[in-house]
Tab-separated table of C-alpha atoms and ligand atoms in Angstrom:
chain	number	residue	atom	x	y	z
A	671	UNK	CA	19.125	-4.213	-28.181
A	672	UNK	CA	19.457	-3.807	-24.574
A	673	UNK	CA	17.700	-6.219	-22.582
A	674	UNK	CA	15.098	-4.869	-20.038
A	675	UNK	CA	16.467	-4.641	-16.642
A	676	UNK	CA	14.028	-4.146	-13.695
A	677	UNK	CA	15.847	-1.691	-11.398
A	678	UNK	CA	13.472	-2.488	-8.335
A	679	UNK	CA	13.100	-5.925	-8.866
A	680	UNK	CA	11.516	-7.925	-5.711
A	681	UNK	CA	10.576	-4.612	-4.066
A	682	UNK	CA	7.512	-6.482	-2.833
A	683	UNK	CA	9.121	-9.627	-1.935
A	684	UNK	CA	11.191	-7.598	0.430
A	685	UNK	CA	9.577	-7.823	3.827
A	686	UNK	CA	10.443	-4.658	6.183
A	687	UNK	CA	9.871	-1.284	4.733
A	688	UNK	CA	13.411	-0.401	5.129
A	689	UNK	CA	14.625	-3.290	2.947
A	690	UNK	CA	11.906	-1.665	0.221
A	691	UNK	CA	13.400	1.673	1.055
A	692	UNK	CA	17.471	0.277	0.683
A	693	UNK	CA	16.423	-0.891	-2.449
A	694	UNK	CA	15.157	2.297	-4.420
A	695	UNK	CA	18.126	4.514	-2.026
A	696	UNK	CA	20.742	2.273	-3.876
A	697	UNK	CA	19.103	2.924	-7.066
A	698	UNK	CA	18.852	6.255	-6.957
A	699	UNK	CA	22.427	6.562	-5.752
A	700	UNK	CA	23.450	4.335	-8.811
A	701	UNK	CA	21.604	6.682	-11.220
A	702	UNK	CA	22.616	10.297	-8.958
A	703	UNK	CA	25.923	9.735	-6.704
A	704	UNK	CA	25.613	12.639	-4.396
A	705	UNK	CA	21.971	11.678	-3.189
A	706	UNK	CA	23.109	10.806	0.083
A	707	UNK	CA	20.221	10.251	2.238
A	708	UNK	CA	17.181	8.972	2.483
A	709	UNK	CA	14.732	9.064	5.350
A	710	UNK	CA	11.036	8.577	6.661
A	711	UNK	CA	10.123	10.711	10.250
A	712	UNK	CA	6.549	9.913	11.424
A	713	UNK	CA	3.921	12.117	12.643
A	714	UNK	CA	2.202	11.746	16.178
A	715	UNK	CA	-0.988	14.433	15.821
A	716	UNK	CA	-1.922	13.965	19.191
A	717	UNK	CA	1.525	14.979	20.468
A	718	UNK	CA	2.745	16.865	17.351
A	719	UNK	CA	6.076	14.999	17.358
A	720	UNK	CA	8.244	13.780	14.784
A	721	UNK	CA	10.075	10.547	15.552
A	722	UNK	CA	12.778	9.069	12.728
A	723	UNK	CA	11.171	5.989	11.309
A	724	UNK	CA	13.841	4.837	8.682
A	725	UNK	CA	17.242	6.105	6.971
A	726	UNK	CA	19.575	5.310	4.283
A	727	UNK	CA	22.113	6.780	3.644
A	728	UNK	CA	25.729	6.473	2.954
A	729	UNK	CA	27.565	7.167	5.650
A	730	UNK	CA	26.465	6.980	9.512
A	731	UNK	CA	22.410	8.827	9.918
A	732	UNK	CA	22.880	11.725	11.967
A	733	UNK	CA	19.616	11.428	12.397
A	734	UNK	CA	19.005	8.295	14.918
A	735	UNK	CA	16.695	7.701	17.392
A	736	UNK	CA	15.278	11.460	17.156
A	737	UNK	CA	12.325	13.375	18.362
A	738	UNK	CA	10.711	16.598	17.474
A	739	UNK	CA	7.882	18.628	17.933
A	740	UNK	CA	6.707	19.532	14.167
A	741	UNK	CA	5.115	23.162	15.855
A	742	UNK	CA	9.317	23.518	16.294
A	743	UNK	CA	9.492	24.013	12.753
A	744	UNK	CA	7.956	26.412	10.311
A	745	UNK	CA	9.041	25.863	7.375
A	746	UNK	CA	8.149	22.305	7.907
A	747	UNK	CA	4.539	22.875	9.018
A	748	UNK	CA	4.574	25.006	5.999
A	749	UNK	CA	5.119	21.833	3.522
A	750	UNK	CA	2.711	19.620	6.026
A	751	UNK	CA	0.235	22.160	5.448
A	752	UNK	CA	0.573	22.611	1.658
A	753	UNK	CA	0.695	18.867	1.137
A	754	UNK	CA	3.141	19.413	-1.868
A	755	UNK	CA	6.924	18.630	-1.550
A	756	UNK	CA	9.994	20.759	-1.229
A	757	UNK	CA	12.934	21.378	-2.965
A	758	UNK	CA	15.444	23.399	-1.743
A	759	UNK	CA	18.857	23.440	-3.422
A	760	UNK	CA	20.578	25.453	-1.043
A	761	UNK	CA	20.290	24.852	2.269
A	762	UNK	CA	23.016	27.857	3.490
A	763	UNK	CA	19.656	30.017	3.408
A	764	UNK	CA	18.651	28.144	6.513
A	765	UNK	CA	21.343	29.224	8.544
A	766	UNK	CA	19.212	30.731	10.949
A	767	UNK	CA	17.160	28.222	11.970
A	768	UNK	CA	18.764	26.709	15.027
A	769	UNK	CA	16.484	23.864	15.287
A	770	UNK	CA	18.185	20.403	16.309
A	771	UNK	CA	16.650	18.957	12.990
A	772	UNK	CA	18.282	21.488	10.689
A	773	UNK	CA	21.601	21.645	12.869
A	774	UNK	CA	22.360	17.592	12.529
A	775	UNK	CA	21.165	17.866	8.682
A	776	UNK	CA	23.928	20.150	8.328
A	777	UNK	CA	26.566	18.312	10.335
A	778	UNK	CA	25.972	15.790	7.991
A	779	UNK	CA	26.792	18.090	5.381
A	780	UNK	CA	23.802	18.094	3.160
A	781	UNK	CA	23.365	21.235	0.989
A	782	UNK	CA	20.584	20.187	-1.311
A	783	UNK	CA	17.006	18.300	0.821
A	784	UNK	CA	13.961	17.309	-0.750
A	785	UNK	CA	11.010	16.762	1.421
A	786	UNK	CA	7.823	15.055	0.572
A	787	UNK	CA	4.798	15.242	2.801
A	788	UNK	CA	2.916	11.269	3.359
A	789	UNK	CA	-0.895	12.033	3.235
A	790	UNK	CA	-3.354	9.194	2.865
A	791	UNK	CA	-7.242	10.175	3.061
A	792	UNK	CA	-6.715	13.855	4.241
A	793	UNK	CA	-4.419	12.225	7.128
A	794	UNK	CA	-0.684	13.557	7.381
A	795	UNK	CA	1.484	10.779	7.831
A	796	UNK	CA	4.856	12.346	8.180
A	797	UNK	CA	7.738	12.866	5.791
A	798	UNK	CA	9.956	11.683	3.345
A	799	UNK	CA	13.438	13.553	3.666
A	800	UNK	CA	16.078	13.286	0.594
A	801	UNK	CA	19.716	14.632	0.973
A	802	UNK	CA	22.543	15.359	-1.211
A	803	UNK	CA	25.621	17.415	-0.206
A	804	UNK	CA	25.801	19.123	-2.960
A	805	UNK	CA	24.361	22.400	-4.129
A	806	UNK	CA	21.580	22.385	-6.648
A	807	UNK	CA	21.529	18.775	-6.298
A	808	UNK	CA	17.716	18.250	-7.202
A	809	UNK	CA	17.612	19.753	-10.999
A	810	UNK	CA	14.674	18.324	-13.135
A	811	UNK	CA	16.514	15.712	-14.301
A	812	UNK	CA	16.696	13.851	-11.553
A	813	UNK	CA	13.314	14.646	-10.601
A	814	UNK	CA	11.593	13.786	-12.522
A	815	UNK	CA	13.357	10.335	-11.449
A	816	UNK	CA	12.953	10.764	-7.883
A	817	UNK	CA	9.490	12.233	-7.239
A	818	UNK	CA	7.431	8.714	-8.545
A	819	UNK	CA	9.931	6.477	-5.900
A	820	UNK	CA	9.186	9.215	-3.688
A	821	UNK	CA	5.468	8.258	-3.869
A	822	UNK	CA	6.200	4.527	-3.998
A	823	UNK	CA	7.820	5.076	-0.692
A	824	UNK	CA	4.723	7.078	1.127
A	825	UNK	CA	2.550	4.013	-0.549
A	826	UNK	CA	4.510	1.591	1.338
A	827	UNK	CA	4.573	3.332	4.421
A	828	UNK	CA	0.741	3.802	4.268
A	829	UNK	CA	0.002	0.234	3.435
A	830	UNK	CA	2.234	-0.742	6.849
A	831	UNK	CA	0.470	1.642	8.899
A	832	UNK	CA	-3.426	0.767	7.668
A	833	UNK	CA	-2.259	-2.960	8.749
A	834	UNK	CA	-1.935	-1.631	12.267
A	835	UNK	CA	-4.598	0.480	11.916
A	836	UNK	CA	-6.963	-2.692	11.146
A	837	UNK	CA	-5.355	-4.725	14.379
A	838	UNK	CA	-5.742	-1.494	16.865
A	839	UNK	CA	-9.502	-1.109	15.461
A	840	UNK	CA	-10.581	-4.413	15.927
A	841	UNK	CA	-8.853	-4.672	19.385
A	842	UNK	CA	-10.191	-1.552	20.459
A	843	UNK	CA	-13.945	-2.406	18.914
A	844	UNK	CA	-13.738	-5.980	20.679
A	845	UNK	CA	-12.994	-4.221	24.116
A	846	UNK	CA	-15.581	-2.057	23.707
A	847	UNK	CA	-18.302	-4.627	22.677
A	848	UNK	CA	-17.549	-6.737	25.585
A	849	UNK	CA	-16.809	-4.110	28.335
A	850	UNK	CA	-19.706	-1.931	29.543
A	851	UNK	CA	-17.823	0.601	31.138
A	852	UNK	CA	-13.372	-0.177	30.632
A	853	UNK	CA	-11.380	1.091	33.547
A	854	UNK	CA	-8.416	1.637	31.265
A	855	UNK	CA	-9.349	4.384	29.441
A	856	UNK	CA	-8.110	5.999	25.860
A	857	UNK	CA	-5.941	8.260	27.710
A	858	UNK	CA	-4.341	5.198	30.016
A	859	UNK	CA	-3.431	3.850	26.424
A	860	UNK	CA	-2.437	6.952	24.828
A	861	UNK	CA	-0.237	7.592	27.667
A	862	UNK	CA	1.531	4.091	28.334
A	863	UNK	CA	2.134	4.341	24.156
A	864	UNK	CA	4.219	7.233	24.610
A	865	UNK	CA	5.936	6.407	28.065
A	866	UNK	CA	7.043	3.058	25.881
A	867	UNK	CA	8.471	5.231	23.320
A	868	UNK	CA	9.641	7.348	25.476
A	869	UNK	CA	11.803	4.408	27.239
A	870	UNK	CA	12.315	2.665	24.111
A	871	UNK	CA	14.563	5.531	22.601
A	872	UNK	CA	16.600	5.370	25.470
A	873	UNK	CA	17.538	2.032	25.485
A	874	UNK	CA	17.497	2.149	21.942
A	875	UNK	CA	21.507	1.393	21.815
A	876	UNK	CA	21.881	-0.716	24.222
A	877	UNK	CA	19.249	-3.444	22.615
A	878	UNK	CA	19.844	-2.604	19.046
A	879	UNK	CA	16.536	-1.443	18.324
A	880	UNK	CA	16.393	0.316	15.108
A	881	UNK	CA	13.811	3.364	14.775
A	882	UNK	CA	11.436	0.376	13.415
A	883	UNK	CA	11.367	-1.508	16.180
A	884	UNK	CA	11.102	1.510	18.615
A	885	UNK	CA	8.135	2.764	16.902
A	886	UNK	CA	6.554	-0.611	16.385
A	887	UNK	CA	6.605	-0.685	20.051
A	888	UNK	CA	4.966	2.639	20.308
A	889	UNK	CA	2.544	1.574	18.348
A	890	UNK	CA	1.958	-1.953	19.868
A	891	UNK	CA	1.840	-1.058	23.565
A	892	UNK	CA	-1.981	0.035	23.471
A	893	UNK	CA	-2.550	-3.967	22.520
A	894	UNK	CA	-0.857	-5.009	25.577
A	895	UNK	CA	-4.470	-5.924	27.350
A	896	UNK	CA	-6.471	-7.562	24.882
A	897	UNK	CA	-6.934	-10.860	26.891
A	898	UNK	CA	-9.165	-8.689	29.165
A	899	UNK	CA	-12.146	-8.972	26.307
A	900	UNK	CA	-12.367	-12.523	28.304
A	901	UNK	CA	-12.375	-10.995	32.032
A	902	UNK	CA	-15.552	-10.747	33.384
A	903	UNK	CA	-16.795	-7.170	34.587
A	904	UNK	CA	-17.225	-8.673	37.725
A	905	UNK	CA	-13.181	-9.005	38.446
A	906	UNK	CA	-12.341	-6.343	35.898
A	907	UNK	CA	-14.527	-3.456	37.706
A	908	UNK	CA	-13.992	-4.799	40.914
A	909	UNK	CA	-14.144	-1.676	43.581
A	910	UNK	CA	-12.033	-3.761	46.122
A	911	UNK	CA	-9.133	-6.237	46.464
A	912	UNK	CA	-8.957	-9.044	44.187
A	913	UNK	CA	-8.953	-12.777	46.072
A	914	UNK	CA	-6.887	-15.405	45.015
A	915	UNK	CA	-8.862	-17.249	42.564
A	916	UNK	CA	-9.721	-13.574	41.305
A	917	UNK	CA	-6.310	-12.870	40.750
A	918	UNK	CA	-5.773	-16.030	39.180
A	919	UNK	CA	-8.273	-15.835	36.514
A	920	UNK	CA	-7.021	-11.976	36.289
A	921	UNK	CA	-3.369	-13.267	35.329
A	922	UNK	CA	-4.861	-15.530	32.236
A	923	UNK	CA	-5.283	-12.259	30.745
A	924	UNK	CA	-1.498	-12.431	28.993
A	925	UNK	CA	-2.306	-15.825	27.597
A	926	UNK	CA	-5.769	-15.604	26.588
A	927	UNK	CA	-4.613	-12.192	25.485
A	928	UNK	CA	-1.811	-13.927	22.904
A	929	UNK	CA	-4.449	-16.303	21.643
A	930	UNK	CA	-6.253	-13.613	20.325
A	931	UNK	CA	-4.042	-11.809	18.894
A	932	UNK	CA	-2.663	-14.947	16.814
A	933	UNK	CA	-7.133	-15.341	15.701
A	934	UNK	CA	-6.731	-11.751	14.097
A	935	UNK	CA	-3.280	-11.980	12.629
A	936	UNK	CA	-4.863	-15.390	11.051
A	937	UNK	CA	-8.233	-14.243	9.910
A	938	UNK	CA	-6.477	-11.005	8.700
A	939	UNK	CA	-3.726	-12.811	6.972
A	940	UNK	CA	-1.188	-10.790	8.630
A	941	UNK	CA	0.464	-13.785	9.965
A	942	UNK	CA	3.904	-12.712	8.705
A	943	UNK	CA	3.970	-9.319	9.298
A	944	UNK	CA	7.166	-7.439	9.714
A	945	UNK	CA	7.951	-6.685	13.235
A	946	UNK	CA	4.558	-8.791	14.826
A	947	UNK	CA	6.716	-10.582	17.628
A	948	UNK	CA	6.719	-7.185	19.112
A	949	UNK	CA	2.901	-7.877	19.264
A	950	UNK	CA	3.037	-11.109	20.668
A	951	UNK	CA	5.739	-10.464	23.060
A	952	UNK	CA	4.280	-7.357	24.289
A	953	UNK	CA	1.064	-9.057	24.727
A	954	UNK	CA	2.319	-12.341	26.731
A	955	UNK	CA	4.756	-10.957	28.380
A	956	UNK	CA	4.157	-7.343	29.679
A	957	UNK	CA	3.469	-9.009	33.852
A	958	UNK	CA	6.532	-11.039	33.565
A	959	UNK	CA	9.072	-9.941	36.500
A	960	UNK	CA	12.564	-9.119	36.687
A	961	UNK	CA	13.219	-11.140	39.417
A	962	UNK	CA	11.028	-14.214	37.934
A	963	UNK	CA	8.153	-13.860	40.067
A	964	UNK	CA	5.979	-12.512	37.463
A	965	UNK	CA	3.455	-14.167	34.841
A	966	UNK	CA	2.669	-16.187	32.902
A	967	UNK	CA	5.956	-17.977	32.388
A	968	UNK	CA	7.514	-16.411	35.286
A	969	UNK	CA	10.204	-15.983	33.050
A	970	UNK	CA	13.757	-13.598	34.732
A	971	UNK	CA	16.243	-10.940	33.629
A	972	UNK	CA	17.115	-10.730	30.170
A	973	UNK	CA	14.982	-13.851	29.242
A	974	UNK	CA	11.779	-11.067	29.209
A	975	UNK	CA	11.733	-9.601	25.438
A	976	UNK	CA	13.068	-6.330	25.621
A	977	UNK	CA	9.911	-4.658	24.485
A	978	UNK	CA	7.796	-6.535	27.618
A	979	UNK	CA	10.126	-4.875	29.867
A	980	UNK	CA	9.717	-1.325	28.188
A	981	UNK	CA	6.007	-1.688	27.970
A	982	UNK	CA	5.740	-2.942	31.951
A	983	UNK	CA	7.391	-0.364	32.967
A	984	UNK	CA	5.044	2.121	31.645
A	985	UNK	CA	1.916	0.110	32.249
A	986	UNK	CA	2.749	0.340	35.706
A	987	UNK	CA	3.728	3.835	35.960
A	988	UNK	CA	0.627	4.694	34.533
A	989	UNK	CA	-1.173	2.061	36.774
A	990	UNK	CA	0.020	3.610	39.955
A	991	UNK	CA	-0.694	7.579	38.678
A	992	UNK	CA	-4.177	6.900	37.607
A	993	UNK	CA	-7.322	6.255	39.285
A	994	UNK	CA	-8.381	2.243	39.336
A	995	UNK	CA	-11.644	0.443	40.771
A	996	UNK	CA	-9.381	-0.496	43.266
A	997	UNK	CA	-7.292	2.029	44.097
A	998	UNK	CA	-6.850	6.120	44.205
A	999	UNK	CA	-4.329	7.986	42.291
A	1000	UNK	CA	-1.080	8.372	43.304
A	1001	UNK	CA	1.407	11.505	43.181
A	1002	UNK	CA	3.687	11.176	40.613
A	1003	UNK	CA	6.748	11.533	43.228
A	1004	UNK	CA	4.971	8.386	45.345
A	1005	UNK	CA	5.133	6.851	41.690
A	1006	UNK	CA	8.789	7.337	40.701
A	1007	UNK	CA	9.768	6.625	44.489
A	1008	UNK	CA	7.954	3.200	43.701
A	1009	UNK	CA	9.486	2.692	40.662
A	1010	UNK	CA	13.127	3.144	41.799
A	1011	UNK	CA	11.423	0.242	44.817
A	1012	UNK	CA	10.685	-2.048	42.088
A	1013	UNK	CA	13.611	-1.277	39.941
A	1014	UNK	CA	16.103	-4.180	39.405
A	1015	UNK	CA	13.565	-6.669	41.203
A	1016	UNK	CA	10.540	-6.647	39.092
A	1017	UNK	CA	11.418	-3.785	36.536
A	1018	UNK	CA	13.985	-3.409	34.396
A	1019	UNK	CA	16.568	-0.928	35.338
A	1020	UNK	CA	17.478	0.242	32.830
A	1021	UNK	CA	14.015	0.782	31.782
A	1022	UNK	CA	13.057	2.791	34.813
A	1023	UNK	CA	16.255	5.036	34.517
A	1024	UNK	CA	15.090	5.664	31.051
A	1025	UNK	CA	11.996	6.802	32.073
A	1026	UNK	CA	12.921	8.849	35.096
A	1027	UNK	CA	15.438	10.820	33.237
A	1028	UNK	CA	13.048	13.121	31.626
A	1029	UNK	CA	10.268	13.827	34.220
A	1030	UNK	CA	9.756	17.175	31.875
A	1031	UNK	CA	7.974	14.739	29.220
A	1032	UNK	CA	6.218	12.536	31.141
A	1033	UNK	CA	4.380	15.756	32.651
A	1034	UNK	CA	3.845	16.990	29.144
A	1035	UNK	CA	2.586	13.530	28.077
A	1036	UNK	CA	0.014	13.285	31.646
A	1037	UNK	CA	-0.937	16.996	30.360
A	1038	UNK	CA	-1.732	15.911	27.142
A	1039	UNK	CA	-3.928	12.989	27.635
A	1040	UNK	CA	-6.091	14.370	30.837
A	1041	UNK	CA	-8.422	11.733	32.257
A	1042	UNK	CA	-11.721	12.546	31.082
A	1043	UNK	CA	-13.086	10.431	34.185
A	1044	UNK	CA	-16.809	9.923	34.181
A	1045	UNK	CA	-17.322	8.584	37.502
B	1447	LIG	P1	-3.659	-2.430	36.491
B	1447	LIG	O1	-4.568	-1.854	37.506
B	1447	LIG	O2	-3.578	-1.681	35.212
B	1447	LIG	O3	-2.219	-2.553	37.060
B	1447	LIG	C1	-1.162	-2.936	36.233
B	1447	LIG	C2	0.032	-3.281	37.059
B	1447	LIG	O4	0.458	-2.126	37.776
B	1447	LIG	C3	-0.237	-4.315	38.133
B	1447	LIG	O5	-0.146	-5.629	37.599
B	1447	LIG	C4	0.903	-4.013	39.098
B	1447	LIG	O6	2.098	-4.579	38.631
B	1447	LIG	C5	1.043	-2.510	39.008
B	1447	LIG	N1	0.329	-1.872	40.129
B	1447	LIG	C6	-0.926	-1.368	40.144
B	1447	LIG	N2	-1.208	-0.843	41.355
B	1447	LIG	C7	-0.121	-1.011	42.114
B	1447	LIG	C8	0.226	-0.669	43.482
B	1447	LIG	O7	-0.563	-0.099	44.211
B	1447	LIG	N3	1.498	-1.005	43.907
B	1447	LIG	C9	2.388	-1.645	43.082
B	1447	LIG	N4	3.608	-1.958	43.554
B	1447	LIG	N5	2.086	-1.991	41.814
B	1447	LIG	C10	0.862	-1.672	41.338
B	1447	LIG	P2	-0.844	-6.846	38.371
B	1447	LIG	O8	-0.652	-6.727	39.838
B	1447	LIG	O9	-0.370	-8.084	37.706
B	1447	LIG	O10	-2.371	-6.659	38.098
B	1447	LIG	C11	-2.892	-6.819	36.801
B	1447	LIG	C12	-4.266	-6.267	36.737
B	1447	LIG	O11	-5.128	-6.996	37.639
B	1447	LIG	C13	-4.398	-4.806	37.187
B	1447	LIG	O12	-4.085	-3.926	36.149
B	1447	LIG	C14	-5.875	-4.753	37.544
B	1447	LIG	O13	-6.684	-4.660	36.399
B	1447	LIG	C15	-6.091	-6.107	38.180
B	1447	LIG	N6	-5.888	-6.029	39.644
B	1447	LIG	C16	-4.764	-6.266	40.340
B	1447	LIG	N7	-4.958	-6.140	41.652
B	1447	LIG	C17	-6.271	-5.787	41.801
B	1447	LIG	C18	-7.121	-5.517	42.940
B	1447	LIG	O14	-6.719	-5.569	44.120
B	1447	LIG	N8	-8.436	-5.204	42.688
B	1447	LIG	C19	-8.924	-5.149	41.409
B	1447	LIG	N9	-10.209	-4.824	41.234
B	1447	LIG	N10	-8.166	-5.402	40.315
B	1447	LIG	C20	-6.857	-5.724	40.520
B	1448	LIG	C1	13.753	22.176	8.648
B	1448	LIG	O1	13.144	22.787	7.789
B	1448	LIG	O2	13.594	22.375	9.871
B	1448	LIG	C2	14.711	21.085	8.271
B	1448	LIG	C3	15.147	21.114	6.855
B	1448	LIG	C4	14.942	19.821	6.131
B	1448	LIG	O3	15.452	18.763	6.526
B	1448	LIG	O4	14.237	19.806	5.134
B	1449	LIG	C1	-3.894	-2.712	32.962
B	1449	LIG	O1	-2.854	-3.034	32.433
B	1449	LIG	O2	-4.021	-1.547	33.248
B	1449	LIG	C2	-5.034	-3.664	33.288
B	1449	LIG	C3	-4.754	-5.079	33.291
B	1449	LIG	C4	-3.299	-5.465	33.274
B	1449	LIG	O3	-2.390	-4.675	33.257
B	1449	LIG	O4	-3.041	-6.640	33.262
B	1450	LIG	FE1	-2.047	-6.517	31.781
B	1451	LIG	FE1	-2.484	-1.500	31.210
């Protein structure tokens, strides 16, 4: 008798979603040879984008580093909508879309795509995309094989998003427990979020970010300013200029800020979660200088974590473009003519090119999230 083999043994051992998700892809390429692809694109609601999250596949993804707006795509608001996947086993009859998405799918010569909609609670998560380059690849056979890893995959990717779900909460509750009235508003962090992404595709390459670590960032940069739960109103709300011993006990902000962050990863036993030196980085890091005249370690150049640079960048941007205690608004040409000022001294270059290259989006993104100032 054969002896019991478990085909996705240590799944849960493995610690980063896409080591879970190479796991069942290799299986299900074992079992079906022409499934060629597997990937997860997540859902922004607020900015109805799709951003590639992780891929397997065979050969090179021709999906990388890739953003689009789901109200692009009708046939894939469609399957959002209906909450049930999609087989199609013949792509030719979608010849006509011309949509990036569907060009690159077919550059990569897939014929056959399976798409499963993530929902958890009501919430759309994003998708699950599965690609063969054959025709009538998905016959009953194999799904009835596919569709259950299909919703072991969506589990997984829930369960990693409700852990950052739990630490944005209880930042955000903490903030607003201690903080009567918070000068950085929801739109400040919705903003500086998407600026980071924004930059953080760009550079993408050059710092070997995967699409995990560029949306981890995305998804971290809101944390950047916990430490200011321990800044008293009386220096955070400030209407003038900060003096020095102000500004002093402004700057422990970063380190205070990391201390806290390491109480909830402990009391939430998420210690060891995939990807948290992003966090922590992000968090201690984001006022260091190129240049080394920053805080708190007044670390220089390349010694700042990649993701520090990306996420000063935008916190300043938006910083200088939005209304402060302290200081008026400023045009958004004053702000990129500042940036370029800074650039190479205190910012990262190539972080500010990154950012400057498509003034377009950051318009759409200042659109988007309005200041809904109550004076
Ligand atoms: P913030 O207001 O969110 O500003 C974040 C960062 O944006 C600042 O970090 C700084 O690097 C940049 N920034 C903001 N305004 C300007 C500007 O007019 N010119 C230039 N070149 N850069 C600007 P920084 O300086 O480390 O300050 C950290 C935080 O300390 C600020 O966050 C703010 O909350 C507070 N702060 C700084 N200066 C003052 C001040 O004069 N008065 C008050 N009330 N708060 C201040
Ligand atoms: C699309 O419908 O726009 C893309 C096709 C697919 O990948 O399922
Ligand atoms: C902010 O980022 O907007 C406030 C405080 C800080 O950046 O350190
Ligand atoms: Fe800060
Ligand atoms: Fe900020």
């Amino acid at each position: 008798m054969a002896k019991f083999e478990d085909q996705l043994k240590g799944i849960s051992q493995r610690e980063f979603i896409s080591e879970k998700m190479s796991l069942v892809f290799h299986e299900l390429n074992k079992k079906f040879n022409f499934i060629d692809r597997i990937s997860i694109a997540l859902y922004d609601n607020q900015c109805d984008t799709l951003t590639t999250y992780i891929h397997c596949s065979k050969d090179a993804s021709p999906l990388n580093h890739y953003q689009a707006k789901l109200g692009d795509s009708k046939s894939l608001q469609q399957i959002a909508c209906s909450g049930e996947p999609r087989i199609i086993n013949d792509m030719s009859v979608y010849d006509t879309v011309k949509k990036h998405h569907s060009i690159q799918i077919k550059k990569g010569g897939f014929k056959s795509s399976y798409t499963y909609p993530i929902y958890n609670r009501g919430l759309f998560y994003g998708f699950i995309f599965i690609n063969s380059g054959q025709l009538n690849a998905f016959s009953d056979e194999v799904l009835a094989v596919m569709s259950p890893l299909a919703h072991l995959i969506a589990a997984f990717t829930i369960i990693e998003f409700s852990d950052i779900q739990t630490l944005t909460a209880t930042v955000t509750t903490a903030l607003e427990m201690t903080h009567q009235r918070d000068p950085e508003t929801g739109e400040h962090l919705s903003r500086m979020a998407r600026y980071s992404r924004l930059i953080a595709l760009e550079v993408a390459s050059k710092y070997q970010m995967d699409d995990e670590a560029i949306e981890h960032i995305f998804l971290f940069a809101p944390l950047h300013d916990v430490g200011k739960i321990s800044i008293p109103d009386s220096i955070l709300l400030k209407p003038g200029r900060l003096d020095e011993t102000e500004f002093e006990q402004m700057k422990s902000h970063c380190a205070r800020g990391l201390e806290i962050i390491n109480k909830i990863l402990s009391n939430y036993k998420l210690d060891h979660r995939p990807h948290i030196n992003i966090l922590k980085n992000i968090v201690r890091h984001h006022h260091e200088k190129i240049n080394g005249s920053g805080y708190p370690d007044g670390l220089a150049g390349n010694a700042i974590p990649i993701e520090a640079r990306i996420v000063a960048v935008a916190d300043v941007f938006d910083a200088l473009t939005s209304k402060r205690p302290y200081k008026e608004a400023w045009s958004n040409q004053n702000a990129y003519a500042e940036l370029e000022r800074l650039s190479g001294e205190e910012l990262d270059e190539d972080c500010v090119n990154a950012l400057l290259k498509d003034k377009h989006e950051i318009e759409q993104i200042q659109l988007r999230f309005q200041e809904d100032y109550i004076g």
